[in-house]
PDB file of C-alpha atoms in Angstrom:
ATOM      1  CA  UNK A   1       0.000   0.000   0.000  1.00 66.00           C
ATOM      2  CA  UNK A   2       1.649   3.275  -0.681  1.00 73.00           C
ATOM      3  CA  UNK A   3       1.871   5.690   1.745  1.00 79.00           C
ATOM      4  CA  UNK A   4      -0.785   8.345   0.826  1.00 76.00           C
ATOM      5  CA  UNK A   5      -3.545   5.450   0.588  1.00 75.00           C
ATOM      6  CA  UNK A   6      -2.155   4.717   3.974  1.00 84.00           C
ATOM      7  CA  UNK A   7      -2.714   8.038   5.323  1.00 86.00           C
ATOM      8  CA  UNK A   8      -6.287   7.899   3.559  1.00 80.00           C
ATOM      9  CA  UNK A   9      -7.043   4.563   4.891  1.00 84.00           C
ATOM     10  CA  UNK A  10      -6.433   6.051   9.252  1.00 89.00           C
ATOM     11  CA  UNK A  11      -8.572   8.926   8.571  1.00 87.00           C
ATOM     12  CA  UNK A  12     -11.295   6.439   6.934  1.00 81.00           C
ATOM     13  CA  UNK A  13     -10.625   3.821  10.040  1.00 88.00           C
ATOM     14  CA  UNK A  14     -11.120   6.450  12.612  1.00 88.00           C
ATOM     15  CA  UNK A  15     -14.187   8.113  10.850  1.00 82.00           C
ATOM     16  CA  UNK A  16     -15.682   4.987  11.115  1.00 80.00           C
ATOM     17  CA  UNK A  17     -15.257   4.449  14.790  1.00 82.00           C
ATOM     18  CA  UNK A  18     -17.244   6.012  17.562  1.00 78.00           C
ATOM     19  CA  UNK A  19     -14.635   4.992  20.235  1.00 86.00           C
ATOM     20  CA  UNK A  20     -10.712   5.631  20.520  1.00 91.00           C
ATOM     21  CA  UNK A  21      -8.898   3.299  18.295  1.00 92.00           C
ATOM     22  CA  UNK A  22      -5.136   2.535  19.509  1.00 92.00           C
ATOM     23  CA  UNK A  23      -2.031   2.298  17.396  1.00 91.00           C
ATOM     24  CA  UNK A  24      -1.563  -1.395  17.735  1.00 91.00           C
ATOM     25  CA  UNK A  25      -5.365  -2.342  15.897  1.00 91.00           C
ATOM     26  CA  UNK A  26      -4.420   0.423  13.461  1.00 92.00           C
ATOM     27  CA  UNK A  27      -1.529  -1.568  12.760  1.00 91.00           C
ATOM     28  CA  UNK A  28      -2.671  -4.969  12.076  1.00 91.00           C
ATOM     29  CA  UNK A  29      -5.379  -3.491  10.164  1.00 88.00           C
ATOM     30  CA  UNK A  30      -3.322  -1.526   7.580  1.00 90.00           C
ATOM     31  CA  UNK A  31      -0.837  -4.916   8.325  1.00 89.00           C
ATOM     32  CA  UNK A  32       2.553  -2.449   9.069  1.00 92.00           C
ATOM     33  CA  UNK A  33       3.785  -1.576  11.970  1.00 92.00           C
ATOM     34  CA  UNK A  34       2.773   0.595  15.320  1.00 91.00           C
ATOM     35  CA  UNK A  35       6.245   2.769  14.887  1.00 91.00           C
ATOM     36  CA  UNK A  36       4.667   2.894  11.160  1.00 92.00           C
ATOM     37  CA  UNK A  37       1.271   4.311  12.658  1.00 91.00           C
ATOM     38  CA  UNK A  38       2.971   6.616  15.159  1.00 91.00           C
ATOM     39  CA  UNK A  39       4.580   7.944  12.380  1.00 92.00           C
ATOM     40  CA  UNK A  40       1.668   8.449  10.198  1.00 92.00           C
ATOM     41  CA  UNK A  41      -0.675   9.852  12.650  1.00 91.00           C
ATOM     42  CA  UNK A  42       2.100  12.492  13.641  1.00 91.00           C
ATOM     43  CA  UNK A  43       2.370  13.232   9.819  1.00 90.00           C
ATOM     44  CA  UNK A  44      -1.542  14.132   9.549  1.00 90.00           C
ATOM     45  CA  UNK A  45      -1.687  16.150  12.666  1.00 89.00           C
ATOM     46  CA  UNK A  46       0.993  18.290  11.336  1.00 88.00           C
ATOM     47  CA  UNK A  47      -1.561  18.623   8.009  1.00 85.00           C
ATOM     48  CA  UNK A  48      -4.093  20.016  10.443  1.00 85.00           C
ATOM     49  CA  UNK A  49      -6.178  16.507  10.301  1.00 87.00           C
ATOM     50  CA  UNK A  50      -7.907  16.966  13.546  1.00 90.00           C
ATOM     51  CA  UNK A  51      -6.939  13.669  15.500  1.00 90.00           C
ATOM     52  CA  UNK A  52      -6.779  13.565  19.081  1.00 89.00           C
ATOM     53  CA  UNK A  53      -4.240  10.651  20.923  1.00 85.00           C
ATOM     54  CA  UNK A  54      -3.789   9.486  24.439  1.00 71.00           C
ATOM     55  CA  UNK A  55      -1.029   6.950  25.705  1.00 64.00           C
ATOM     56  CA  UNK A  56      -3.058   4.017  26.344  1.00 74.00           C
ATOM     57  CA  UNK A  57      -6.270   4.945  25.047  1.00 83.00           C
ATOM     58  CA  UNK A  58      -6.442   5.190  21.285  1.00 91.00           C
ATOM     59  CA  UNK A  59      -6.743   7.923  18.650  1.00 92.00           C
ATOM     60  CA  UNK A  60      -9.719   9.650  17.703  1.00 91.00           C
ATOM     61  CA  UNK A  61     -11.027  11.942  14.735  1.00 88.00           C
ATOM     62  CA  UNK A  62     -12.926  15.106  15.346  1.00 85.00           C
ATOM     63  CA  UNK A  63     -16.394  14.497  14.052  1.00 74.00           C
ATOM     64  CA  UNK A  64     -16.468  17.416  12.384  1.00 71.00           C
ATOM     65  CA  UNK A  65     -13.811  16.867  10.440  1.00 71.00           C
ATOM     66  CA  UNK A  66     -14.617  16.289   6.345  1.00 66.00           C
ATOM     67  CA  UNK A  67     -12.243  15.575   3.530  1.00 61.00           C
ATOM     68  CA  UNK A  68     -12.024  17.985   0.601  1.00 61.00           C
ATOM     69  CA  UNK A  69     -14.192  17.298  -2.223  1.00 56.00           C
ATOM     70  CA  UNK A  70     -12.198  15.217  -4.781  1.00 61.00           C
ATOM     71  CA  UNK A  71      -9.836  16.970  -7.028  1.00 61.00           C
ATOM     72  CA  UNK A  72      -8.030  15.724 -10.128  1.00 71.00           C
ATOM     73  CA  UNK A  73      -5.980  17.382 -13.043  1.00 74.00           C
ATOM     74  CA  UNK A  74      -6.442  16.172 -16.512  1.00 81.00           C
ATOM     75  CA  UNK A  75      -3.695  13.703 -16.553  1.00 84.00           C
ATOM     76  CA  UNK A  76      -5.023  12.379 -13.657  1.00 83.00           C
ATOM     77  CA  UNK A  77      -8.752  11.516 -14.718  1.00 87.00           C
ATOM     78  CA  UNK A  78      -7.107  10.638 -18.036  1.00 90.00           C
ATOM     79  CA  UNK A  79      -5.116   7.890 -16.231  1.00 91.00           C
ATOM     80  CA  UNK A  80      -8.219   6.809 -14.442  1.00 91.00           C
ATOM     81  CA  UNK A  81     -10.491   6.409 -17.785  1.00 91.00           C
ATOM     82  CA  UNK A  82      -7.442   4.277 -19.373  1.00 93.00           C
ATOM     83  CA  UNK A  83      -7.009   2.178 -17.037  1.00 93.00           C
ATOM     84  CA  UNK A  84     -10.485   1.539 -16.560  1.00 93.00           C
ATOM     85  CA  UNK A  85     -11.330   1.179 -19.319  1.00 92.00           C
ATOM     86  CA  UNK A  86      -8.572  -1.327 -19.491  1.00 92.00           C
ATOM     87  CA  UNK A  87     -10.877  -3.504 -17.148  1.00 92.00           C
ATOM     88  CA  UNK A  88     -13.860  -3.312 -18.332  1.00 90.00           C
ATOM     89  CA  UNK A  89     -12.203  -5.155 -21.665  1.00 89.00           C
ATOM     90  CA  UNK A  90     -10.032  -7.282 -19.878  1.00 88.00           C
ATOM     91  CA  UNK A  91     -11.019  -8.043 -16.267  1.00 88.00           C
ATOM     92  CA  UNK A  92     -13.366 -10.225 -14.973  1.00 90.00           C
ATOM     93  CA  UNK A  93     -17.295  -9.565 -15.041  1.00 90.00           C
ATOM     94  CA  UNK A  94     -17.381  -8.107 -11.288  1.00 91.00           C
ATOM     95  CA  UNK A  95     -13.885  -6.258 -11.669  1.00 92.00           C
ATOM     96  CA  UNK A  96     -15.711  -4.971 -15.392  1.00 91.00           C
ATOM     97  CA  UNK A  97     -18.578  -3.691 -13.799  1.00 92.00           C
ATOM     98  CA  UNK A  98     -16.705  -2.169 -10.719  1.00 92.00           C
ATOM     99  CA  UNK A  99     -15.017  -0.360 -13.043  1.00 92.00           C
ATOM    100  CA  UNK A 100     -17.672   1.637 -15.139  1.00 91.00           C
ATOM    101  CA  UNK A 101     -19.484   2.285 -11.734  1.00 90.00           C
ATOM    102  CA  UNK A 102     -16.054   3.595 -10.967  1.00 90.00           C
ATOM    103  CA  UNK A 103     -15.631   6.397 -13.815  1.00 88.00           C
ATOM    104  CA  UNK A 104     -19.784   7.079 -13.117  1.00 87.00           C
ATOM    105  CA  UNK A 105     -18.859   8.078  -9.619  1.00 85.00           C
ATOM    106  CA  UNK A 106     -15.748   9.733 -10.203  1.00 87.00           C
ATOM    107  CA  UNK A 107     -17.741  11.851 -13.148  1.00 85.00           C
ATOM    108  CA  UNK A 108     -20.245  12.345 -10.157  1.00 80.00           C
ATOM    109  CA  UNK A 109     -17.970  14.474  -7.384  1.00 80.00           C
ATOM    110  CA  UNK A 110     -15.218  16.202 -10.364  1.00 81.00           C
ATOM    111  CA  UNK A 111     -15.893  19.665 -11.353  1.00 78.00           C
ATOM    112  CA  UNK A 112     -18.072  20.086 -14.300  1.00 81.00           C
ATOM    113  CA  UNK A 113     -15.226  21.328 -16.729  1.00 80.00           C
ATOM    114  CA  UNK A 114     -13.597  18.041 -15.852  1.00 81.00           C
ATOM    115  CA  UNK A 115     -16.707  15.912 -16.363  1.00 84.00           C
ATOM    116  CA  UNK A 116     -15.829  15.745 -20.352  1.00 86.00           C
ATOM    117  CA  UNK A 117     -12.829  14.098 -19.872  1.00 84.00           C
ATOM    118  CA  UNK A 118     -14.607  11.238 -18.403  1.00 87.00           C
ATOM    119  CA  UNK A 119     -17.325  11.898 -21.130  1.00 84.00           C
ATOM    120  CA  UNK A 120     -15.674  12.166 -24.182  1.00 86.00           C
ATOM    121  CA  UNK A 121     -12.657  10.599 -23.317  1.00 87.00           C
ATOM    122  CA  UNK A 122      -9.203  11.532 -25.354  1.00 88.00           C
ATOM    123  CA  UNK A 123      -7.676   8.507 -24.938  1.00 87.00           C
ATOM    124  CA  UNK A 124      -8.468   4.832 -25.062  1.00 88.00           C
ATOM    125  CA  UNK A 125      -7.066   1.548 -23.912  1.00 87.00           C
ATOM    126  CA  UNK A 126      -7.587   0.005 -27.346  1.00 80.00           C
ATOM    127  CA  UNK A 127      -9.514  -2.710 -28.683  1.00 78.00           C
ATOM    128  CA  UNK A 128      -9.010  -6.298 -27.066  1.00 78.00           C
ATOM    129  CA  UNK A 129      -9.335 -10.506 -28.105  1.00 80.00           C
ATOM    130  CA  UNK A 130     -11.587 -12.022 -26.293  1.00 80.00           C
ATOM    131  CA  UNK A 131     -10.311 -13.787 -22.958  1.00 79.00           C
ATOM    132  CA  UNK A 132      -9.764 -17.241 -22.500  1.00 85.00           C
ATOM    133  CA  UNK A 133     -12.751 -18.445 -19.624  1.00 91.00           C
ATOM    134  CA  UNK A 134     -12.153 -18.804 -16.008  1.00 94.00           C
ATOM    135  CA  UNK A 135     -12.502 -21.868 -14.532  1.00 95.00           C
ATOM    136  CA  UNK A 136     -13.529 -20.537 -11.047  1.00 96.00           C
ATOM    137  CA  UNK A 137     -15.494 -17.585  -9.611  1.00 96.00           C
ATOM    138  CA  UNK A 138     -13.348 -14.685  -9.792  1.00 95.00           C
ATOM    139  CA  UNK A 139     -15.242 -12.557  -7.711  1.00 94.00           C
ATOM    140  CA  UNK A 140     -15.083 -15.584  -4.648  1.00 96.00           C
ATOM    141  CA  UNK A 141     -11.056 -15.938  -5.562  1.00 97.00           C
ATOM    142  CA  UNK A 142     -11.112 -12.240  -4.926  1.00 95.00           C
ATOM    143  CA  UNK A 143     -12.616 -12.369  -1.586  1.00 95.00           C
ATOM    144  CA  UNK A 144      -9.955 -15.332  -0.656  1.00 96.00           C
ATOM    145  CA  UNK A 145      -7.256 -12.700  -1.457  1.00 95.00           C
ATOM    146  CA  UNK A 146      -8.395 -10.487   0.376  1.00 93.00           C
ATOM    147  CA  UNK A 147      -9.882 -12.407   3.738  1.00 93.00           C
ATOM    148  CA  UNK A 148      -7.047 -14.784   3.745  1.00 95.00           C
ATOM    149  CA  UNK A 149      -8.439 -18.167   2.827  1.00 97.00           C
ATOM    150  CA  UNK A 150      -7.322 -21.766   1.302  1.00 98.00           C
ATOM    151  CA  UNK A 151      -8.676 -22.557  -2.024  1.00 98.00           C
ATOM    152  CA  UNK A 152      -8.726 -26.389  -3.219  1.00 98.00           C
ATOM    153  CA  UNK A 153      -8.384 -26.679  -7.179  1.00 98.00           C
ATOM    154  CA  UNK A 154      -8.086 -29.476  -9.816  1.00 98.00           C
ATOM    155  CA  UNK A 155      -5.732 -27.733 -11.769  1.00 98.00           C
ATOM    156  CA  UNK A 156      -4.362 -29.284 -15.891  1.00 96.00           C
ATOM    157  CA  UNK A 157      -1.305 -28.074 -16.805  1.00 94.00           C
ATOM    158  CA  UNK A 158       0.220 -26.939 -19.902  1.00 93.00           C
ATOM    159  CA  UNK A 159       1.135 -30.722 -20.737  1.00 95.00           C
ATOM    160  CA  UNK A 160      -2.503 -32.077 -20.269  1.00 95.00           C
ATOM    161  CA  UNK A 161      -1.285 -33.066 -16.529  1.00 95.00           C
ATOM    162  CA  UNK A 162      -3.726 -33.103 -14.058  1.00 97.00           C
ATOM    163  CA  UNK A 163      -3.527 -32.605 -10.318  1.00 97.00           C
ATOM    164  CA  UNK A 164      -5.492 -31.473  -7.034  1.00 97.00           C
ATOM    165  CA  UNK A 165      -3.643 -28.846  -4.709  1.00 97.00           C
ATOM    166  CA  UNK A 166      -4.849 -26.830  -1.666  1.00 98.00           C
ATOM    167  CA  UNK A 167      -3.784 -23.120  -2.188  1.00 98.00           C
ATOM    168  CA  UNK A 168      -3.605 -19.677  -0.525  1.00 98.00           C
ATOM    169  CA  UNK A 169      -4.311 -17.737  -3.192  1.00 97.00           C
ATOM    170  CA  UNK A 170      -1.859 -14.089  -3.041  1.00 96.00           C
ATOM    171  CA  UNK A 171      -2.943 -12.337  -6.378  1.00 95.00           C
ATOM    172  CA  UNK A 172      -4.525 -12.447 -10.084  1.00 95.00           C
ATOM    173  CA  UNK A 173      -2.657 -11.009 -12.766  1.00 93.00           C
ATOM    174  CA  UNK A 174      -4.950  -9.578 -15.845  1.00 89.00           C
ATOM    175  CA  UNK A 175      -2.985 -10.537 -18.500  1.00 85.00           C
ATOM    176  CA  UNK A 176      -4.164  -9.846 -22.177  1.00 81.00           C
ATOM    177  CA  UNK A 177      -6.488 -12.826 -22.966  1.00 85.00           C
ATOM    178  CA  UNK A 178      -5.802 -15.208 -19.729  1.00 90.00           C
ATOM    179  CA  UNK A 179      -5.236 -14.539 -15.896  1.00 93.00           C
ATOM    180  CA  UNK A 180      -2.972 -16.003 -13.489  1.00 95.00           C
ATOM    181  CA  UNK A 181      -3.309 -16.971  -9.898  1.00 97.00           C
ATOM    182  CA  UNK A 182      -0.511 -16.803  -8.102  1.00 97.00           C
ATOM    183  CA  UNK A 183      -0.688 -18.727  -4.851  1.00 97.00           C
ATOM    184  CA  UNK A 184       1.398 -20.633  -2.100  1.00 97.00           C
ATOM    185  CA  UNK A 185       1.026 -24.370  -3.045  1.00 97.00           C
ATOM    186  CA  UNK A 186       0.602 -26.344  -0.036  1.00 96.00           C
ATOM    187  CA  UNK A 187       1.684 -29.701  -2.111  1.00 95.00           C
ATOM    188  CA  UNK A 188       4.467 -27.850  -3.366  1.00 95.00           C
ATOM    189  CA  UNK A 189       5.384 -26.229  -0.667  1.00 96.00           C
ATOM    190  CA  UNK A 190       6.505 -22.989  -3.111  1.00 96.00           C
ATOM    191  CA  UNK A 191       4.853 -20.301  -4.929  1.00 97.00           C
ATOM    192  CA  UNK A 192       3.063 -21.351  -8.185  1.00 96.00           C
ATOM    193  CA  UNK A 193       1.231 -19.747 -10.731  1.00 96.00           C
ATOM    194  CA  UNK A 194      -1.766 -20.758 -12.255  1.00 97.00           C
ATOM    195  CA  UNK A 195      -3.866 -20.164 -15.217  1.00 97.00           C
ATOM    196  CA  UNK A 196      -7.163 -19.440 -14.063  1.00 96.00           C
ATOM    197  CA  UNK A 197      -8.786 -20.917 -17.536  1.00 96.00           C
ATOM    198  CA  UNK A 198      -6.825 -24.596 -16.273  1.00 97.00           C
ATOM    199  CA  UNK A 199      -9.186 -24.765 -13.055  1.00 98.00           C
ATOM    200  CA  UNK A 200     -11.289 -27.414 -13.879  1.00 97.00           C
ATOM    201  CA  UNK A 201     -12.889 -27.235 -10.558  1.00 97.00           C
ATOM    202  CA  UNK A 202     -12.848 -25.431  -6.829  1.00 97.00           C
ATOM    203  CA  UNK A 203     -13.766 -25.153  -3.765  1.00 98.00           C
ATOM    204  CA  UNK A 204     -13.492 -22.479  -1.661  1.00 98.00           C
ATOM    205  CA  UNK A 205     -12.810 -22.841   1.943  1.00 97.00           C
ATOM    206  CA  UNK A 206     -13.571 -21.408   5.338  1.00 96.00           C
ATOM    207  CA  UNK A 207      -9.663 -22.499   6.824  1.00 96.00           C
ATOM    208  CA  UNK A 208      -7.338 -19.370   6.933  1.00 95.00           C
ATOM    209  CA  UNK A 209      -3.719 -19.055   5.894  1.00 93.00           C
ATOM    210  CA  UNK A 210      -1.485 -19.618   8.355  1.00 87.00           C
ATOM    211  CA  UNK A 211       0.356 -16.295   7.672  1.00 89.00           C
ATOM    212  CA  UNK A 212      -1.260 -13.009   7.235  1.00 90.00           C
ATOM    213  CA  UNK A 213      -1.756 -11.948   3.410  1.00 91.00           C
ATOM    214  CA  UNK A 214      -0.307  -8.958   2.969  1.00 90.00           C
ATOM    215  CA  UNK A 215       3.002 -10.633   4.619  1.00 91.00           C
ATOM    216  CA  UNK A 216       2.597 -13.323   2.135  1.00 93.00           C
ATOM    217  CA  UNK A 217       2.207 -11.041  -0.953  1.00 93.00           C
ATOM    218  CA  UNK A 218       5.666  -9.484  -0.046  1.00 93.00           C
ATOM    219  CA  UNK A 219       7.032 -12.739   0.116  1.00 94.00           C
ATOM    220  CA  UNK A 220       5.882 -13.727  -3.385  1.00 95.00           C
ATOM    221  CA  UNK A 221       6.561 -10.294  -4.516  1.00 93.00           C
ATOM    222  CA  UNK A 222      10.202 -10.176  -3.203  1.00 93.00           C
ATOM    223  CA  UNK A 223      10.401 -13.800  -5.050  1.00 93.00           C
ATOM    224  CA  UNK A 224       8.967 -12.559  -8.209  1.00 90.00           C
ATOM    225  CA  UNK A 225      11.179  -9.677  -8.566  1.00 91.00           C
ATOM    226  CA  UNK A 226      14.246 -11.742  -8.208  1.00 91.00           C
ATOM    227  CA  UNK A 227      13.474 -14.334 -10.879  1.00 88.00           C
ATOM    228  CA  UNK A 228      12.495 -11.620 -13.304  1.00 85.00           C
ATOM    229  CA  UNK A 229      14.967  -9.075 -12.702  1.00 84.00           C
ATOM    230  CA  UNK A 230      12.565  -6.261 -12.528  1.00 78.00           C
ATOM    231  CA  UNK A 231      10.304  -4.775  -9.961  1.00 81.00           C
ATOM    232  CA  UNK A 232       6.761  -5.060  -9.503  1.00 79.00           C
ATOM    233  CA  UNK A 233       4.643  -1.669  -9.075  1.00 73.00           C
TER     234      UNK A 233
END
């Protein structure tokens, strides 16, 4: 998570909250650490975000506190309409439809001489081939990611092999035309990647990982990046 979401993310946690929230359940919630939090908090008080600490106690947000109304350049809501577009062609039905909701409610809250760059685009992603189909539900393998829980899968590979592995899924690349899971492998004890259109079957469990996600994403991250030689964004 980059450090302005972060920032965005404890003024959204403590809006949210009618009761003093400490530095330690800020911390496992944005998964960093409470010198992290200390940090950050100290950062937005010195931006005038009203938040009010006490050793022992928790932090909390003045209720009367707003945030501004959303501002973008050009180049900004430019990148936005790209890239969503991008998704709507190339992701997955919910991810598709999250997106063009997405540019609605951006066009909803911009000023109206931005609203035609949302409108009447000047750029495009560019036309796309049609996606190879997923063999799971990608909106489910989503919510796995992102609540930390096993998936079991009858997976074929390339070779017409097939096999049955428990996984804990970590993240989907959107490729051009097929996606890949990448996920610990329990059987293999290593991180694999899969092609989501070689499922052949799933079932998603209630068991959590045994190791919180966003420490296993580094982990697979760290791994990718020194295999490929290149860093991940």
């Amino acid at each position: 998570m980059r450090r302005a979401d972060r920032l965005f993310q404890i003024i959204q946690i403590l809006r949210r909250s009618a009761r003093p929230i400490t530095a330690a359940v800020l911390a496992g919630e944005l998964e960093v650490t409470v010198r992290t939090v200390y940090r950050d908090v100290a950062d937005l008080i010195a931006q005038r975000v009203p938040i009010r600490g006490e050793a022992g106690v928790g932090y909390v947000l003045d209720g009367a506190y707003d945030m501004p109304p959303l501002m973008l350049s050009a180049d900004e809501l430019e990148a936005a309409v790209i890239g969503a577009q991008w998704v709507a062609m190339r992701g997955d039905p919910g991810l598709a439809s999250a997106a063009r909701n997405l540019l609605a409610k951006i066009s909803e809250v911009v000023p109206d001489h931005l609203r035609p760059f949302i409108a009447d685009p000047g750029v495009s992603a560019g036309p796309t081939r049609p996606a190879s189909a997923d063999g799971l539900d990608m909106a489910r393998l989503r919510a796995a990611i992102r609540t930390g829980c096993k998936v079991r899968i009858s997976y074929r590979d390339e070779a017409g092999r097939a096999s049955e592995r428990v996984v804990w899924p970590v993240m989907v690349g959107y490729a051009e035309t097929v996606r890949l899971l990448a996920a610990w492998c329990e059987w293999r004890q290593a991180f694999r990647h899969f092609r989501t259109d070689r499922i052949e079957a799933s079932a998603f469990l209630d068991e959590r990982f045994e190791r919180r996600p966003g420490d296993l994403r580094r982990d697979w991250k760290r791994q990718f990046e020194a295999e490929r030689g290149f860093r991940l964004p």
